[in-house]
Amino acid sequence: MKLLIVGGVAAGMSAAARARRLSESAEIIVVEKSAHVSFANCGLPYHIGGEIKERDRLLLHTPESLRKMLNLDVRIRQEAIEIFPGSKRLRIRRLDSGEEYEESYDKLLLCPGAHPVKPSMPGVGGPGIFTLRNIEDMDAINTWIEKEKPASAVVSGAGYIGIEMAENLRLRGIEVDFVGKYAQTMPVFDPEMTKGFEQHLEANGVRLHLGSQAKAFHNDAGRILVELENGKKLPCQMVILSIGVRPDIQLAKDAGLT
């Protein structure tokens, strides 16, 4: 049996490891478009803040270690671009060379994860505006901090990543304005439970702007001016967007999968 898995982070690598435990003889191929597999994505904000000092501590496995441990064929920097369900084939592009090839399968497992939400609003694609989803995003944020040495940041989005980034930017000595669409942080909790979060953030110097979200980003003499829906404008030198994710279903949709 030949199992082809698209996506090599949490779901993909967990499935590959489970498949190997179920079958010693199966051919298992994992295709991952980024340069890293099986990394600790929950630790990304804490490397930015310095709590996790060594970057390598986030990298749990490499293609080489997974081949040695579980006999997995893990192919990084390769993107699945088209499924042919009728003939059970997958078209793959090697991102470093642009070369394309097809791989057959008996079973195909789609674990591509999700994309960070980056809404179409004025200025959202400008320099200094980041999302945090993978190692590459983390490296880009760290590079910006080390190069630009921002004194202030706006974190937009009051969920897990937003709170973690607010905390870790403060650990880097950066002033933080925290923007949330709802009248509370962590909207998955009852309001009574979030008061402690908010008091703790404020006690550590985070300025809260709840009940209004960002609507535009303007260049203001080299700074970023974050315009909120309530009319308030927050000047800063970097922005972290953490307003949620959307499942990456385009590959399946293009193949007509139900």
PDB file of N, CA and C in Angstrom, residues 130-194:
ATOM      1  N   PHE A 130       2.777  41.577   9.973  1.00  0.00           N
ATOM      2  CA  PHE A 130       3.081  40.149   9.970  1.00  0.00           C
ATOM      3  C   PHE A 130       1.912  39.321  10.475  1.00  0.00           C
ATOM      4  N   THR A 131       1.881  38.063  10.029  1.00  0.00           N
ATOM      5  CA  THR A 131       1.104  37.017  10.680  1.00  0.00           C
ATOM      6  C   THR A 131       2.102  35.983  11.201  1.00  0.00           C
ATOM      7  N   LEU A 132       1.651  35.129  12.115  1.00  0.00           N
ATOM      8  CA  LEU A 132       2.542  34.117  12.695  1.00  0.00           C
ATOM      9  C   LEU A 132       1.871  32.755  12.600  1.00  0.00           C
ATOM     10  N   ARG A 133       2.412  31.920  11.713  1.00  0.00           N
ATOM     11  CA  ARG A 133       1.843  30.587  11.523  1.00  0.00           C
ATOM     12  C   ARG A 133       2.904  29.494  11.477  1.00  0.00           C
ATOM     13  N   ASN A 134       4.123  29.841  11.020  1.00  0.00           N
ATOM     14  CA  ASN A 134       5.143  28.808  10.840  1.00  0.00           C
ATOM     15  C   ASN A 134       6.528  29.369  11.145  1.00  0.00           C
ATOM     16  N   ILE A 135       7.544  28.548  10.948  1.00  0.00           N
ATOM     17  CA  ILE A 135       8.921  28.940  11.254  1.00  0.00           C
ATOM     18  C   ILE A 135       9.350  30.128  10.410  1.00  0.00           C
ATOM     19  N   GLU A 136       8.954  30.133   9.133  1.00  0.00           N
ATOM     20  CA  GLU A 136       9.328  31.233   8.251  1.00  0.00           C
ATOM     21  C   GLU A 136       8.751  32.565   8.746  1.00  0.00           C
ATOM     22  N   ASP A 137       7.493  32.547   9.207  1.00  0.00           N
ATOM     23  CA  ASP A 137       6.891  33.760   9.774  1.00  0.00           C
ATOM     24  C   ASP A 137       7.661  34.217  11.008  1.00  0.00           C
ATOM     25  N   MET A 138       8.003  33.274  11.877  1.00  0.00           N
ATOM     26  CA  MET A 138       8.755  33.599  13.091  1.00  0.00           C
ATOM     27  C   MET A 138      10.095  34.228  12.758  1.00  0.00           C
ATOM     28  N   ASP A 139      10.794  33.645  11.777  1.00  0.00           N
ATOM     29  CA  ASP A 139      12.095  34.185  11.383  1.00  0.00           C
ATOM     30  C   ASP A 139      11.956  35.600  10.828  1.00  0.00           C
ATOM     31  N   ALA A 140      10.889  35.843  10.056  1.00  0.00           N
ATOM     32  CA  ALA A 140      10.677  37.181   9.490  1.00  0.00           C
ATOM     33  C   ALA A 140      10.433  38.211  10.585  1.00  0.00           C
ATOM     34  N   ILE A 141       9.657  37.850  11.609  1.00  0.00           N
ATOM     35  CA  ILE A 141       9.388  38.763  12.726  1.00  0.00           C
ATOM     36  C   ILE A 141      10.673  39.039  13.502  1.00  0.00           C
ATOM     37  N   ASN A 142      11.435  37.988  13.787  1.00  0.00           N
ATOM     38  CA  ASN A 142      12.699  38.179  14.506  1.00  0.00           C
ATOM     39  C   ASN A 142      13.669  39.056  13.724  1.00  0.00           C
ATOM     40  N   THR A 143      13.742  38.844  12.424  1.00  0.00           N
ATOM     41  CA  THR A 143      14.631  39.651  11.582  1.00  0.00           C
ATOM     42  C   THR A 143      14.225  41.120  11.623  1.00  0.00           C
ATOM     43  N   TRP A 144      12.916  41.381  11.553  1.00  0.00           N
ATOM     44  CA  TRP A 144      12.418  42.762  11.597  1.00  0.00           C
ATOM     45  C   TRP A 144      12.777  43.421  12.932  1.00  0.00           C
ATOM     46  N   ILE A 145      12.576  42.685  14.025  1.00  0.00           N
ATOM     47  CA  ILE A 145      12.882  43.251  15.345  1.00  0.00           C
ATOM     48  C   ILE A 145      14.369  43.550  15.475  1.00  0.00           C
ATOM     49  N   GLU A 146      15.205  42.627  15.027  1.00  0.00           N
ATOM     50  CA  GLU A 146      16.656  42.811  15.159  1.00  0.00           C
ATOM     51  C   GLU A 146      17.180  43.921  14.255  1.00  0.00           C
ATOM     52  N   LYS A 147      16.582  44.051  13.071  1.00  0.00           N
ATOM     53  CA  LYS A 147      17.055  45.055  12.108  1.00  0.00           C
ATOM     54  C   LYS A 147      16.470  46.439  12.384  1.00  0.00           C
ATOM     55  N   GLU A 148      15.157  46.495  12.589  1.00  0.00           N
ATOM     56  CA  GLU A 148      14.468  47.781  12.715  1.00  0.00           C
ATOM     57  C   GLU A 148      14.415  48.292  14.149  1.00  0.00           C
ATOM     58  N   LYS A 149      14.601  47.380  15.120  1.00  0.00           N
ATOM     59  CA  LYS A 149      14.540  47.738  16.542  1.00  0.00           C
ATOM     60  C   LYS A 149      13.289  48.570  16.869  1.00  0.00           C
ATOM     61  N   PRO A 150      12.104  48.024  16.602  1.00  0.00           N
ATOM     62  CA  PRO A 150      10.872  48.793  16.846  1.00  0.00           C
ATOM     63  C   PRO A 150      10.671  49.066  18.331  1.00  0.00           C
ATOM     64  N   ALA A 151      10.223  50.259  18.627  1.00  0.00           N
ATOM     65  CA  ALA A 151       9.921  50.614  20.014  1.00  0.00           C
ATOM     66  C   ALA A 151       8.480  50.319  20.359  1.00  0.00           C
ATOM     67  N   SER A 152       7.620  50.156  19.332  1.00  0.00           N
ATOM     68  CA  SER A 152       6.194  49.967  19.585  1.00  0.00           C
ATOM     69  C   SER A 152       5.595  49.026  18.557  1.00  0.00           C
ATOM     70  N   ALA A 153       4.531  48.344  18.977  1.00  0.00           N
ATOM     71  CA  ALA A 153       3.844  47.397  18.102  1.00  0.00           C
ATOM     72  C   ALA A 153       2.356  47.421  18.407  1.00  0.00           C
ATOM     73  N   VAL A 154       1.569  47.076  17.399  1.00  0.00           N
ATOM     74  CA  VAL A 154       0.141  46.839  17.573  1.00  0.00           C
ATOM     75  C   VAL A 154      -0.119  45.365  17.304  1.00  0.00           C
ATOM     76  N   VAL A 155      -0.789  44.712  18.244  1.00  0.00           N
ATOM     77  CA  VAL A 155      -1.233  43.326  18.068  1.00  0.00           C
ATOM     78  C   VAL A 155      -2.728  43.364  17.841  1.00  0.00           C
ATOM     79  N   SER A 156      -3.168  42.883  16.681  1.00  0.00           N
ATOM     80  CA  SER A 156      -4.584  42.900  16.333  1.00  0.00           C
ATOM     81  C   SER A 156      -5.129  41.483  16.393  1.00  0.00           C
ATOM     82  N   GLY A 157      -6.041  41.240  17.313  1.00  0.00           N
ATOM     83  CA  GLY A 157      -6.602  39.911  17.488  1.00  0.00           C
ATOM     84  C   GLY A 157      -6.419  39.434  18.907  1.00  0.00           C
ATOM     85  N   ALA A 158      -7.523  39.146  19.591  1.00  0.00           N
ATOM     86  CA  ALA A 158      -7.484  38.918  21.041  1.00  0.00           C
ATOM     87  C   ALA A 158      -7.575  37.454  21.417  1.00  0.00           C
ATOM     88  N   GLY A 159      -7.121  36.560  20.524  1.00  0.00           N
ATOM     89  CA  GLY A 159      -7.123  35.141  20.839  1.00  0.00           C
ATOM     90  C   GLY A 159      -5.786  34.683  21.390  1.00  0.00           C
ATOM     91  N   TYR A 160      -5.525  33.385  21.271  1.00  0.00           N
ATOM     92  CA  TYR A 160      -4.322  32.793  21.864  1.00  0.00           C
ATOM     93  C   TYR A 160      -3.042  33.444  21.330  1.00  0.00           C
ATOM     94  N   ILE A 161      -2.892  33.472  20.008  1.00  0.00           N
ATOM     95  CA  ILE A 161      -1.656  33.997  19.424  1.00  0.00           C
ATOM     96  C   ILE A 161      -1.500  35.475  19.752  1.00  0.00           C
ATOM     97  N   GLY A 162      -2.606  36.224  19.722  1.00  0.00           N
ATOM     98  CA  GLY A 162      -2.532  37.646  20.039  1.00  0.00           C
ATOM     99  C   GLY A 162      -2.016  37.888  21.442  1.00  0.00           C
ATOM    100  N   ILE A 163      -2.564  37.171  22.418  1.00  0.00           N
ATOM    101  CA  ILE A 163      -2.128  37.341  23.801  1.00  0.00           C
ATOM    102  C   ILE A 163      -0.674  36.895  23.972  1.00  0.00           C
ATOM    103  N   GLU A 164      -0.316  35.766  23.370  1.00  0.00           N
ATOM    104  CA  GLU A 164       1.067  35.281  23.478  1.00  0.00           C
ATOM    105  C   GLU A 164       2.050  36.256  22.840  1.00  0.00           C
ATOM    106  N   MET A 165       1.668  36.852  21.704  1.00  0.00           N
ATOM    107  CA  MET A 165       2.570  37.809  21.059  1.00  0.00           C
ATOM    108  C   MET A 165       2.673  39.099  21.851  1.00  0.00           C
ATOM    109  N   ALA A 166       1.561  39.555  22.439  1.00  0.00           N
ATOM    110  CA  ALA A 166       1.625  40.750  23.288  1.00  0.00           C
ATOM    111  C   ALA A 166       2.599  40.516  24.439  1.00  0.00           C
ATOM    112  N   GLU A 167       2.491  39.363  25.072  1.00  0.00           N
ATOM    113  CA  GLU A 167       3.383  39.025  26.184  1.00  0.00           C
ATOM    114  C   GLU A 167       4.844  39.012  25.736  1.00  0.00           C
ATOM    115  N   ASN A 168       5.110  38.375  24.619  1.00  0.00           N
ATOM    116  CA  ASN A 168       6.499  38.181  24.210  1.00  0.00           C
ATOM    117  C   ASN A 168       7.119  39.423  23.588  1.00  0.00           C
ATOM    118  N   LEU A 169       6.323  40.269  22.977  1.00  0.00           N
ATOM    119  CA  LEU A 169       6.857  41.559  22.523  1.00  0.00           C
ATOM    120  C   LEU A 169       7.214  42.433  23.725  1.00  0.00           C
ATOM    121  N   ARG A 170       6.415  42.361  24.780  1.00  0.00           N
ATOM    122  CA  ARG A 170       6.760  43.115  25.992  1.00  0.00           C
ATOM    123  C   ARG A 170       8.064  42.583  26.596  1.00  0.00           C
ATOM    124  N   LEU A 171       8.273  41.272  26.533  1.00  0.00           N
ATOM    125  CA  LEU A 171       9.531  40.707  27.029  1.00  0.00           C
ATOM    126  C   LEU A 171      10.725  41.221  26.230  1.00  0.00           C
ATOM    127  N   ARG A 172      10.491  41.609  24.974  1.00  0.00           N
ATOM    128  CA  ARG A 172      11.548  42.193  24.147  1.00  0.00           C
ATOM    129  C   ARG A 172      11.684  43.697  24.378  1.00  0.00           C
ATOM    130  N   GLY A 173      10.910  44.247  25.300  1.00  0.00           N
ATOM    131  CA  GLY A 173      10.996  45.677  25.596  1.00  0.00           C
ATOM    132  C   GLY A 173      10.222  46.564  24.651  1.00  0.00           C
ATOM    133  N   ILE A 174       9.291  45.991  23.906  1.00  0.00           N
ATOM    134  CA  ILE A 174       8.512  46.741  22.924  1.00  0.00           C
ATOM    135  C   ILE A 174       7.178  47.155  23.537  1.00  0.00           C
ATOM    136  N   GLU A 175       6.809  48.423  23.359  1.00  0.00           N
ATOM    137  CA  GLU A 175       5.501  48.902  23.808  1.00  0.00           C
ATOM    138  C   GLU A 175       4.420  48.264  22.935  1.00  0.00           C
ATOM    139  N   VAL A 176       3.310  47.837  23.563  1.00  0.00           N
ATOM    140  CA  VAL A 176       2.282  47.088  22.834  1.00  0.00           C
ATOM    141  C   VAL A 176       0.909  47.715  23.039  1.00  0.00           C
ATOM    142  N   ASP A 177       0.235  47.996  21.904  1.00  0.00           N
ATOM    143  CA  ASP A 177      -1.192  48.309  21.897  1.00  0.00           C
ATOM    144  C   ASP A 177      -1.922  47.077  21.391  1.00  0.00           C
ATOM    145  N   PHE A 178      -2.914  46.632  22.142  1.00  0.00           N
ATOM    146  CA  PHE A 178      -3.598  45.367  21.889  1.00  0.00           C
ATOM    147  C   PHE A 178      -5.016  45.678  21.426  1.00  0.00           C
ATOM    148  N   VAL A 179      -5.342  45.266  20.201  1.00  0.00           N
ATOM    149  CA  VAL A 179      -6.624  45.617  19.574  1.00  0.00           C
ATOM    150  C   VAL A 179      -7.469  44.358  19.438  1.00  0.00           C
ATOM    151  N   GLY A 180      -8.733  44.426  19.872  1.00  0.00           N
ATOM    152  CA  GLY A 180      -9.638  43.286  19.758  1.00  0.00           C
ATOM    153  C   GLY A 180     -11.004  43.702  19.270  1.00  0.00           C
ATOM    154  N   LYS A 181     -11.584  42.908  18.396  1.00  0.00           N
ATOM    155  CA  LYS A 181     -12.904  43.208  17.822  1.00  0.00           C
ATOM    156  C   LYS A 181     -13.999  43.200  18.879  1.00  0.00           C
ATOM    157  N   TYR A 182     -13.860  42.284  19.847  1.00  0.00           N
ATOM    158  CA  TYR A 182     -14.901  42.117  20.859  1.00  0.00           C
ATOM    159  C   TYR A 182     -14.576  42.933  22.109  1.00  0.00           C
ATOM    160  N   ALA A 183     -15.548  43.015  22.997  1.00  0.00           N
ATOM    161  CA  ALA A 183     -15.382  43.827  24.203  1.00  0.00           C
ATOM    162  C   ALA A 183     -14.560  43.113  25.266  1.00  0.00           C
ATOM    163  N   GLN A 184     -13.979  41.974  24.941  1.00  0.00           N
ATOM    164  CA  GLN A 184     -13.162  41.214  25.879  1.00  0.00           C
ATOM    165  C   GLN A 184     -12.032  40.533  25.118  1.00  0.00           C
ATOM    166  N   THR A 185     -11.018  40.118  25.842  1.00  0.00           N
ATOM    167  CA  THR A 185     -10.019  39.240  25.266  1.00  0.00           C
ATOM    168  C   THR A 185     -10.570  37.805  25.270  1.00  0.00           C
ATOM    169  N   MET A 186      -9.931  36.930  24.507  1.00  0.00           N
ATOM    170  CA  MET A 186     -10.264  35.505  24.498  1.00  0.00           C
ATOM    171  C   MET A 186     -11.776  35.266  24.422  1.00  0.00           C
ATOM    172  N   PRO A 187     -12.401  35.583  23.284  1.00  0.00           N
ATOM    173  CA  PRO A 187     -13.866  35.459  23.184  1.00  0.00           C
ATOM    174  C   PRO A 187     -14.388  34.036  23.326  1.00  0.00           C
ATOM    175  N   VAL A 188     -13.510  33.035  23.337  1.00  0.00           N
ATOM    176  CA  VAL A 188     -13.984  31.660  23.566  1.00  0.00           C
ATOM    177  C   VAL A 188     -14.357  31.435  25.028  1.00  0.00           C
ATOM    178  N   PHE A 189     -13.976  32.366  25.918  1.00  0.00           N
ATOM    179  CA  PHE A 189     -14.297  32.247  27.339  1.00  0.00           C
ATOM    180  C   PHE A 189     -15.442  33.195  27.714  1.00  0.00           C
ATOM    181  N   ASP A 190     -16.100  32.891  28.831  1.00  0.00           N
ATOM    182  CA  ASP A 190     -17.087  33.829  29.370  1.00  0.00           C
ATOM    183  C   ASP A 190     -16.372  35.106  29.807  1.00  0.00           C
ATOM    184  N   PRO A 191     -17.052  36.251  29.689  1.00  0.00           N
ATOM    185  CA  PRO A 191     -16.416  37.526  30.053  1.00  0.00           C
ATOM    186  C   PRO A 191     -15.857  37.551  31.467  1.00  0.00           C
ATOM    187  N   GLU A 192     -16.570  36.895  32.417  1.00  0.00           N
ATOM    188  CA  GLU A 192     -16.094  36.905  33.802  1.00  0.00           C
ATOM    189  C   GLU A 192     -14.716  36.270  33.935  1.00  0.00           C
ATOM    190  N   MET A 193     -14.408  35.335  33.040  1.00  0.00           N
ATOM    191  CA  MET A 193     -13.136  34.616  33.117  1.00  0.00           C
ATOM    192  C   MET A 193     -11.992  35.410  32.502  1.00  0.00           C
ATOM    193  N   THR A 194     -12.311  36.369  31.638  1.00  0.00           N
ATOM    194  CA  THR A 194     -11.243  37.076  30.915  1.00  0.00           C
ATOM    195  C   THR A 194     -10.756  38.325  31.641  1.00  0.00           C
TER     196      THR A 194
END
